[in-house]
Amino acid sequence: MPKIVHCVFGLGCGGAERLLLTTVEGLHKRGYVDQHVLVADLSTPAMRHYVEAISQYATVYEAPSQADLKDCSIHVPPLLRLLPRRILFNIVRHAVVLQKIAPDIVHVWSDNIYAALGACLVRTPRIVLAWQNMALNVWHKLNILPRKALPRTYLWRALYALLFRWRKDITCLNVSRAAADSYAQWLHLDSRSINVLYPGIGVAQWPRCDAAEVAELKNSLHIASDHAVVIGLMRFDATKRPELWIEVAKRTREQFPNVTFVAFGDGPLREALTPLAARAGVLLPGVGNARNALSMADIMLHTAKTEGFGVVYLEAQLLGVPLVSTNTGGASEAVVDGESALLVAESSNLADDLTAATLRILRDEAWRKRAALRGAAFVKERFSLENMLDHTLGFYGLPPFAR
C-alpha cells in the first residue's frame, strides 16, 4: 500500500482546504487508506477548522517547533546551509516528519515550497507540486501583497529555481489554465510543463436543502420570507474585497429593497467591517455550512481581486445558484459566462457594474431558472469528483483503485 503525504500550510475554513478534504476522503474510499496530512501551522482554532473531518481518513501531523529539532538527523547539503536561518528551519521541520513517515508520494498543496524542498531532502520517490492560485507576482501587480513583501517573493522564486534544478521529475499542477500560465510566466517554465487539475465535486455530497429546511434557515437569520437572498462565501481579507461586497449590497438594496445580503465567513477584516455591514443592512453570521447557505440563496456574489479557480463557483452552480463575480484568474473556466453566471470585468466603475449585474438577475426570474439548470449541468459534466480523483491518481502514478 503506497504511503501518501499531503502537505498544507493550515486547515482553516477555505476552498482549498475543502478541496483537500474532498481529495483525501475520495482516495480513502478508493482503497488508499495510508494517507497522512502534514500541516505547517495548527496553532489557532481558525487553522484547525478541518482537523476533525480530515482525521477520519488520514493521520494529521503538525510540523515541529524549533525546540523539537534538537536531535534532528537530517543531512542538509552545503548549498541549503547558505539559506537564511528561518527558511532552512521551515524546510527541515517538514523533512523531519517526512523522514519519519517515509512516504512514496508527497502531494504539496499551494505555495508550500518548504515542504517540497523537505521532500527532496528525504529523497521522496514522487513529488507532486499542486498550486492553488495565481502566481505571487500577480498578487503584487494587484496590490494585494505590499512592496515590502517583494524580497520574500524574489526569494521564493529562487527557491523554486533550486527545487527544479535539484529534482527534474517533479509533477506540477494548478487548478486552472490561467493560474498555470501565471506560474509558468513567473518561474520561466514552459506552460506545457504545468498540468491543469480542475477541482471536482461530489454530486451526492451536495444535495440542496428542502423547502422546510430553507425556511428554517431563513427564519434563524430573521430573513423575511418574501425577500430574495444574495450570499457571499469568503474569507474576509484584502484578496476577497469584503468592503466592495458590502458596497454592492448597499447599492443594490437602494434599488431593490426586497433582498437580504448575507456574507458568510471569517477573517482578519471581519470585525472591522461589522459596523459598515450593519449600516448597509448586511448580515455577517460568521462561518456557516456552505451547502446550507447556498440552498437558501437566489444569487451568489463574489468580489475577489484574484482567484485561481474558486471551488465555491462549482458549489454554487451545482446547487442551482447563479453567480455575479469579478472576471479574474480562472473564473471564466469555472462558469458559463452569460448562462450560469455574469462575470464583470475590472474597471473604475466596478461597484456600479457589479450592482447592475446583480439587479439584472434579481429582476429576471426566467433567466435565474435557466441559469440554475445550465450551471448544474455544466458542473456535473465538467467537474465530477471521480474525474478529479482519476487524474490525481494518474499524476501519482497509481491505478484508479488500490489493489
Coordinates of C-alpha atoms in Angstrom, one line a residue:
M1 CA 0.0 0.0 0.0
P2 CA 1.6 3.3 -1.1
K3 CA 2.0 6.0 1.6
I4 CA 0.7 9.4 0.5
V5 CA 1.5 12.6 2.4
H6 CA -0.4 15.8 1.7
C7 CA 1.5 18.9 2.8
V8 CA -0.5 22.1 3.5
F9 CA 0.0 25.4 5.4
G10 CA -3.1 25.2 7.5
L11 CA -6.6 23.5 7.8
G12 CA -8.6 26.7 8.0
C13 CA -12.1 27.3 6.5
G14 CA -11.3 27.9 2.8
G15 CA -12.0 26.4 -0.6
A16 CA -8.5 24.9 -1.0
E17 CA -8.9 23.2 2.4
R18 CA -12.3 21.8 1.4
L19 CA -10.7 20.5 -1.8
L20 CA -8.0 18.8 0.3
L21 CA -10.7 17.1 2.5
T22 CA -12.6 16.0 -0.6
T23 CA -9.5 14.5 -2.2
V24 CA -8.3 12.7 1.0
E25 CA -11.8 11.3 1.6
G26 CA -12.2 10.3 -2.1
L27 CA -8.8 8.5 -2.2
H28 CA -9.6 6.7 1.1
K29 CA -12.9 5.4 -0.4
R30 CA -10.9 4.1 -3.4
G31 CA -8.7 2.0 -1.0
Y32 CA -5.8 4.3 -0.5
V33 CA -6.0 4.2 3.3
D34 CA -2.4 5.0 4.2
Q35 CA -2.7 8.8 4.0
H36 CA -1.1 11.5 6.1
V37 CA -1.6 15.2 6.3
L38 CA 1.4 17.4 7.3
V39 CA 0.3 20.9 8.4
A40 CA 2.7 23.8 8.9
D41 CA 0.6 25.6 11.5
L42 CA -2.2 24.3 13.8
S43 CA -1.6 26.9 16.5
T44 CA -5.0 28.6 16.4
P45 CA -8.6 27.4 16.2
A46 CA -9.0 29.0 12.8
M47 CA -6.2 26.9 11.4
R48 CA -7.7 23.7 12.8
H49 CA -11.2 24.0 11.2
Y50 CA -10.9 20.8 9.2
V51 CA -8.7 18.7 11.5
E52 CA -11.6 16.6 12.9
A53 CA -13.1 15.9 9.4
I54 CA -9.8 15.0 7.8
S55 CA -8.7 12.9 10.7
Q56 CA -11.4 10.4 9.7
Y57 CA -9.4 9.5 6.6
A58 CA -5.8 10.4 7.4
T59 CA -3.3 10.9 10.2
V60 CA -2.7 14.6 10.8
Y61 CA 0.7 15.9 11.9
E62 CA 1.9 19.4 12.7
A63 CA 5.5 20.3 11.7
P64 CA 7.6 20.5 14.8
S65 CA 8.8 23.7 16.5
Q66 CA 12.4 24.6 16.7
A67 CA 12.7 23.2 20.2
D68 CA 11.7 19.8 18.8
L69 CA 14.5 19.7 16.3
K70 CA 17.5 19.4 18.7
D71 CA 18.1 15.8 17.8
C72 CA 17.5 16.2 14.1
S73 CA 19.4 13.8 12.0
I74 CA 18.5 15.3 8.6
H75 CA 21.5 15.7 6.3
V76 CA 21.5 19.3 4.9
P77 CA 23.6 19.8 1.7
P78 CA 26.1 22.7 1.9
L79 CA 24.1 24.8 -0.6
L80 CA 21.0 24.8 1.6
R81 CA 23.0 25.9 4.6
L82 CA 23.6 29.2 2.9
L83 CA 19.8 29.9 3.1
P84 CA 18.5 32.3 5.8
R85 CA 18.1 30.5 9.1
R86 CA 14.3 30.8 9.2
I87 CA 13.9 29.4 5.7
L88 CA 16.2 26.5 6.4
F89 CA 14.3 25.8 9.7
N90 CA 11.0 25.6 7.8
I91 CA 12.4 23.2 5.2
V92 CA 14.0 20.9 7.9
R93 CA 10.9 20.8 10.1
H94 CA 8.9 19.4 7.2
A95 CA 11.7 17.0 6.3
V96 CA 11.8 15.6 9.9
V97 CA 8.2 14.4 9.7
L98 CA 8.5 13.2 6.1
Q99 CA 11.6 11.1 7.2
K100 CA 9.6 9.5 9.9
I101 CA 6.6 8.6 7.6
A102 CA 8.8 7.6 4.7
P103 CA 6.2 8.3 2.0
D104 CA 6.1 7.1 -1.5
I105 CA 4.3 10.2 -2.7
V106 CA 4.3 13.8 -1.3
H107 CA 1.5 16.0 -2.6
V108 CA 2.4 19.6 -1.8
W109 CA -0.7 21.9 -1.7
S110 CA -0.4 25.6 -2.6
D111 CA 2.8 27.5 -2.3
N112 CA 4.5 25.3 0.4
I113 CA 8.0 25.4 -1.1
Y114 CA 9.3 24.4 2.3
A115 CA 7.5 21.0 2.1
A116 CA 8.7 20.4 -1.5
L117 CA 12.3 21.0 -0.5
G118 CA 11.8 18.9 2.6
A119 CA 10.6 16.1 0.4
C120 CA 13.8 16.4 -1.7
L121 CA 15.9 16.3 1.4
V122 CA 14.5 12.9 2.4
R123 CA 14.5 11.6 -1.2
T124 CA 10.8 11.1 -1.6
P125 CA 10.3 9.0 -4.8
R126 CA 7.5 11.1 -6.2
I127 CA 6.7 14.8 -5.6
V128 CA 3.5 16.4 -6.8
L129 CA 3.5 20.2 -6.5
A130 CA -0.1 21.5 -6.7
W131 CA -0.5 25.2 -6.7
Q132 CA -4.0 26.5 -6.0
N133 CA -3.9 30.1 -7.1
M134 CA -2.3 32.8 -9.3
A135 CA 1.4 33.3 -9.0
L136 CA 2.8 35.7 -6.4
N137 CA 3.9 38.3 -8.9
V138 CA 0.2 38.7 -9.9
W139 CA -0.6 39.4 -6.3
H140 CA 1.9 42.2 -6.3
K141 CA 0.5 43.7 -9.5
L142 CA -2.9 43.8 -7.9
N143 CA -1.5 45.4 -4.8
I144 CA -2.7 42.5 -2.6
L145 CA 0.9 41.9 -1.5
P146 CA 2.7 45.1 -0.3
R147 CA 6.0 46.2 -1.7
K148 CA 7.8 45.2 1.5
A149 CA 6.9 41.6 0.6
L150 CA 8.9 41.7 -2.7
P151 CA 12.1 40.4 -1.2
R152 CA 10.2 37.3 0.0
T153 CA 8.6 36.8 -3.4
Y154 CA 12.1 37.0 -5.1
L155 CA 13.4 34.6 -2.5
W156 CA 10.6 32.1 -3.2
R157 CA 11.3 32.3 -6.9
A158 CA 14.9 31.5 -6.2
L159 CA 13.8 28.6 -4.0
Y160 CA 11.7 27.2 -6.9
A161 CA 14.6 27.5 -9.2
L162 CA 16.7 25.5 -6.7
L163 CA 13.9 22.9 -6.4
F164 CA 13.6 22.4 -10.2
R165 CA 17.4 22.2 -10.5
W166 CA 17.6 19.6 -7.7
R167 CA 14.7 17.4 -8.9
K168 CA 13.8 17.4 -12.6
D169 CA 11.0 14.8 -12.2
I170 CA 8.6 16.9 -10.1
T171 CA 5.0 16.9 -11.4
C172 CA 3.5 20.5 -11.4
L173 CA -0.2 21.1 -11.2
N174 CA -2.6 24.1 -10.9
V175 CA -6.3 24.5 -10.7
S176 CA -6.9 26.4 -13.9
R177 CA -5.1 27.2 -17.2
A178 CA -4.9 30.9 -16.2
A179 CA -3.3 30.1 -12.9
A180 CA -0.9 27.6 -14.5
D181 CA 0.2 30.1 -17.1
S182 CA 0.8 32.7 -14.4
Y183 CA 3.3 30.4 -12.7
A184 CA 4.9 29.5 -16.0
Q185 CA 5.5 33.1 -16.7
W186 CA 6.7 33.9 -13.2
L187 CA 9.1 30.9 -12.9
H188 CA 10.2 31.0 -16.6
L189 CA 8.8 27.5 -17.2
D190 CA 7.2 26.0 -20.3
S191 CA 3.5 26.4 -19.7
R192 CA 3.0 22.8 -21.0
S193 CA 5.1 21.6 -18.0
I194 CA 2.3 22.6 -15.6
N195 CA -0.8 20.4 -15.8
V196 CA -4.3 21.6 -15.1
L197 CA -6.1 19.6 -12.4
Y198 CA -9.6 21.1 -12.2
P199 CA -11.3 20.7 -8.8
G200 CA -14.0 18.1 -8.6
I201 CA -17.2 18.0 -6.6
G202 CA -19.3 15.0 -5.5
V203 CA -22.8 15.5 -6.6
A204 CA -24.2 13.1 -4.0
Q205 CA -22.5 15.0 -1.2
W206 CA -24.2 18.3 -2.2
P207 CA -28.0 17.8 -2.1
R208 CA -29.9 21.0 -1.9
C209 CA -31.8 21.5 1.4
D210 CA -35.6 21.0 1.0
A211 CA -38.1 23.9 1.3
A212 CA -38.8 23.3 5.0
E213 CA -35.0 23.4 5.8
V214 CA -34.6 26.6 3.8
A215 CA -37.5 28.3 5.6
E216 CA -35.9 27.3 8.9
L217 CA -32.5 28.7 7.8
K218 CA -34.0 32.0 6.8
N219 CA -36.0 32.2 10.0
S220 CA -32.9 31.6 12.1
L221 CA -31.3 34.7 10.4
H222 CA -34.6 36.7 10.6
I223 CA -34.8 37.0 6.8
A224 CA -38.3 37.9 5.6
S225 CA -40.0 35.1 3.7
D226 CA -40.7 37.3 0.7
H227 CA -37.0 38.5 0.3
A228 CA -34.6 37.3 -2.3
V229 CA -31.3 36.3 -0.8
V230 CA -27.8 37.1 -2.1
I231 CA -25.0 35.4 -0.3
G232 CA -21.2 35.5 -0.2
L233 CA -18.9 32.8 1.0
M234 CA -15.5 34.3 1.6
R235 CA -12.5 34.9 3.8
F236 CA -12.6 38.4 5.0
D237 CA -9.3 39.6 3.7
A238 CA -7.9 42.0 1.1
T239 CA -8.0 39.4 -1.7
K240 CA -11.8 38.8 -1.4
R241 CA -12.6 42.6 -1.0
P242 CA -15.4 42.3 1.5
E243 CA -15.7 46.1 1.7
L244 CA -16.6 46.1 -2.1
W245 CA -19.1 43.3 -1.4
I246 CA -20.8 45.4 1.2
E247 CA -20.9 48.4 -1.0
V248 CA -22.5 46.4 -3.8
A249 CA -25.1 45.1 -1.3
K250 CA -25.8 48.7 -0.2
R251 CA -26.3 50.0 -3.7
T252 CA -28.5 47.0 -4.7
R253 CA -30.8 47.4 -1.7
E254 CA -31.3 51.0 -2.5
Q255 CA -32.9 50.0 -5.8
F256 CA -34.3 46.6 -4.9
P257 CA -35.5 46.7 -1.2
N258 CA -36.8 43.2 -1.0
V259 CA -33.5 41.5 -0.9
T260 CA -31.3 40.4 2.0
F261 CA -27.5 40.1 1.7
V262 CA -25.7 37.6 3.9
A263 CA -21.9 37.3 3.9
F264 CA -20.7 34.0 5.5
G265 CA -17.1 33.6 6.6
D266 CA -14.4 34.9 8.8
G267 CA -11.0 36.6 8.5
P268 CA -8.9 39.5 9.6
L269 CA -11.2 42.2 8.2
R270 CA -14.5 40.9 9.5
E271 CA -14.6 42.6 12.9
A272 CA -13.5 46.0 11.5
L273 CA -16.2 45.8 8.8
T274 CA -19.1 44.8 11.1
P275 CA -20.3 48.4 11.7
L276 CA -20.1 49.1 7.9
A277 CA -22.1 45.9 7.2
A278 CA -24.7 46.9 9.8
R279 CA -25.2 50.3 8.3
A280 CA -25.7 48.7 4.9
G281 CA -28.1 46.1 6.2
V282 CA -25.8 43.2 5.5
L283 CA -25.8 40.1 7.8
L284 CA -22.5 38.7 8.9
P285 CA -23.4 35.4 10.7
G286 CA -19.8 34.1 10.7
V287 CA -18.7 30.7 9.3
G288 CA -21.6 28.7 8.0
N289 CA -22.2 25.4 6.3
A290 CA -21.7 26.2 2.5
R291 CA -24.4 23.8 1.4
N292 CA -27.0 25.3 3.7
A293 CA -26.0 28.8 2.8
L294 CA -26.3 28.1 -0.9
S295 CA -29.6 26.3 -0.5
M296 CA -31.3 29.5 0.6
A297 CA -29.6 31.7 -2.0
D298 CA -31.0 33.2 -5.1
I299 CA -27.6 34.7 -6.2
M300 CA -24.1 34.3 -5.0
L301 CA -21.9 37.5 -5.2
H302 CA -18.1 37.1 -5.4
T303 CA -15.8 40.1 -5.4
A304 CA -12.3 38.6 -5.3
K305 CA -9.4 40.5 -6.8
T306 CA -7.8 37.3 -7.9
E307 CA -9.0 33.6 -7.9
G308 CA -7.0 30.7 -9.1
F309 CA -10.3 28.8 -9.8
G310 CA -12.7 29.1 -6.9
V311 CA -14.3 25.8 -5.7
V312 CA -17.2 27.9 -4.5
Y313 CA -18.2 28.6 -8.1
L314 CA -18.8 24.8 -8.6
E315 CA -20.7 24.5 -5.3
A316 CA -23.0 27.4 -6.2
Q317 CA -23.7 26.2 -9.7
L318 CA -24.3 22.6 -8.6
L319 CA -27.0 23.8 -6.2
G320 CA -28.6 25.9 -9.0
V321 CA -27.4 29.3 -7.7
P322 CA -26.4 31.8 -10.4
L323 CA -23.3 34.0 -9.8
V324 CA -22.2 37.5 -10.1
S325 CA -18.4 37.6 -10.0
T326 CA -15.4 39.6 -10.9
N327 CA -13.8 38.2 -14.1
T328 CA -10.4 37.3 -12.6
G329 CA -8.0 34.4 -12.8
G330 CA -9.6 31.1 -13.6
A331 CA -13.2 32.4 -13.1
S332 CA -14.1 32.1 -16.8
E333 CA -13.0 28.4 -16.7
A334 CA -15.3 27.7 -13.8
V335 CA -18.6 29.1 -15.0
V336 CA -20.5 29.6 -18.3
D337 CA -20.4 33.4 -18.6
G338 CA -23.8 34.8 -19.6
E339 CA -25.6 31.4 -19.0
S340 CA -24.8 30.3 -15.4
A341 CA -23.1 33.5 -14.2
L342 CA -22.4 37.1 -15.1
L343 CA -18.7 37.9 -15.0
V344 CA -17.8 41.6 -14.5
A345 CA -14.5 43.0 -15.8
E346 CA -12.3 45.1 -13.5
S347 CA -12.9 48.8 -14.1
S348 CA -13.0 52.1 -12.3
N349 CA -16.8 51.6 -12.0
L350 CA -16.6 48.1 -10.6
A351 CA -19.1 48.6 -7.8
D352 CA -21.6 50.1 -10.2
D353 CA -21.1 47.2 -12.7
L354 CA -21.4 44.5 -10.1
T355 CA -24.6 46.2 -8.8
A356 CA -26.1 46.3 -12.3
A357 CA -25.4 42.6 -12.8
T358 CA -26.9 41.7 -9.5
L359 CA -30.0 43.8 -10.2
R360 CA -30.3 42.2 -13.7
I361 CA -30.5 38.7 -12.2
L362 CA -32.8 39.8 -9.4
R363 CA -35.3 41.3 -11.8
D364 CA -35.2 38.3 -14.3
E365 CA -36.7 35.2 -12.7
A366 CA -36.8 33.4 -16.0
W367 CA -33.0 33.9 -16.5
R368 CA -32.4 32.7 -13.0
K369 CA -34.3 29.5 -13.6
R370 CA -32.4 28.8 -16.9
A371 CA -29.1 29.7 -15.2
A372 CA -29.8 27.2 -12.4
L373 CA -30.3 24.3 -14.8
R374 CA -27.3 25.3 -17.0
G375 CA -24.9 25.7 -14.1
A376 CA -25.8 22.3 -12.5
A377 CA -25.5 20.5 -15.8
F378 CA -22.1 22.2 -16.6
V379 CA -20.6 21.2 -13.2
K380 CA -21.8 17.6 -13.5
E381 CA -20.4 17.3 -17.0
R382 CA -17.0 19.0 -16.5
F383 CA -16.1 18.8 -12.8
S384 CA -17.0 15.4 -11.4
L385 CA -15.3 14.2 -8.3
E386 CA -14.5 10.9 -9.9
N387 CA -12.8 12.6 -12.8
M388 CA -10.6 14.6 -10.5
L389 CA -9.7 11.5 -8.4
D390 CA -8.8 9.6 -11.6
H391 CA -6.4 12.4 -12.7
T392 CA -5.0 12.8 -9.3
L393 CA -4.0 9.1 -9.1
G394 CA -2.7 9.3 -12.6
F395 CA -0.3 12.1 -11.5
Y396 CA 0.7 9.9 -8.5
G397 CA 1.4 7.1 -10.9
L398 CA -1.2 4.9 -9.2
P399 CA -4.2 2.9 -10.6
P400 CA -7.7 4.2 -10.1
F401 CA -8.4 1.9 -7.2
A402 CA -5.9 0.4 -4.7
R403 CA -5.1 -3.2 -5.3

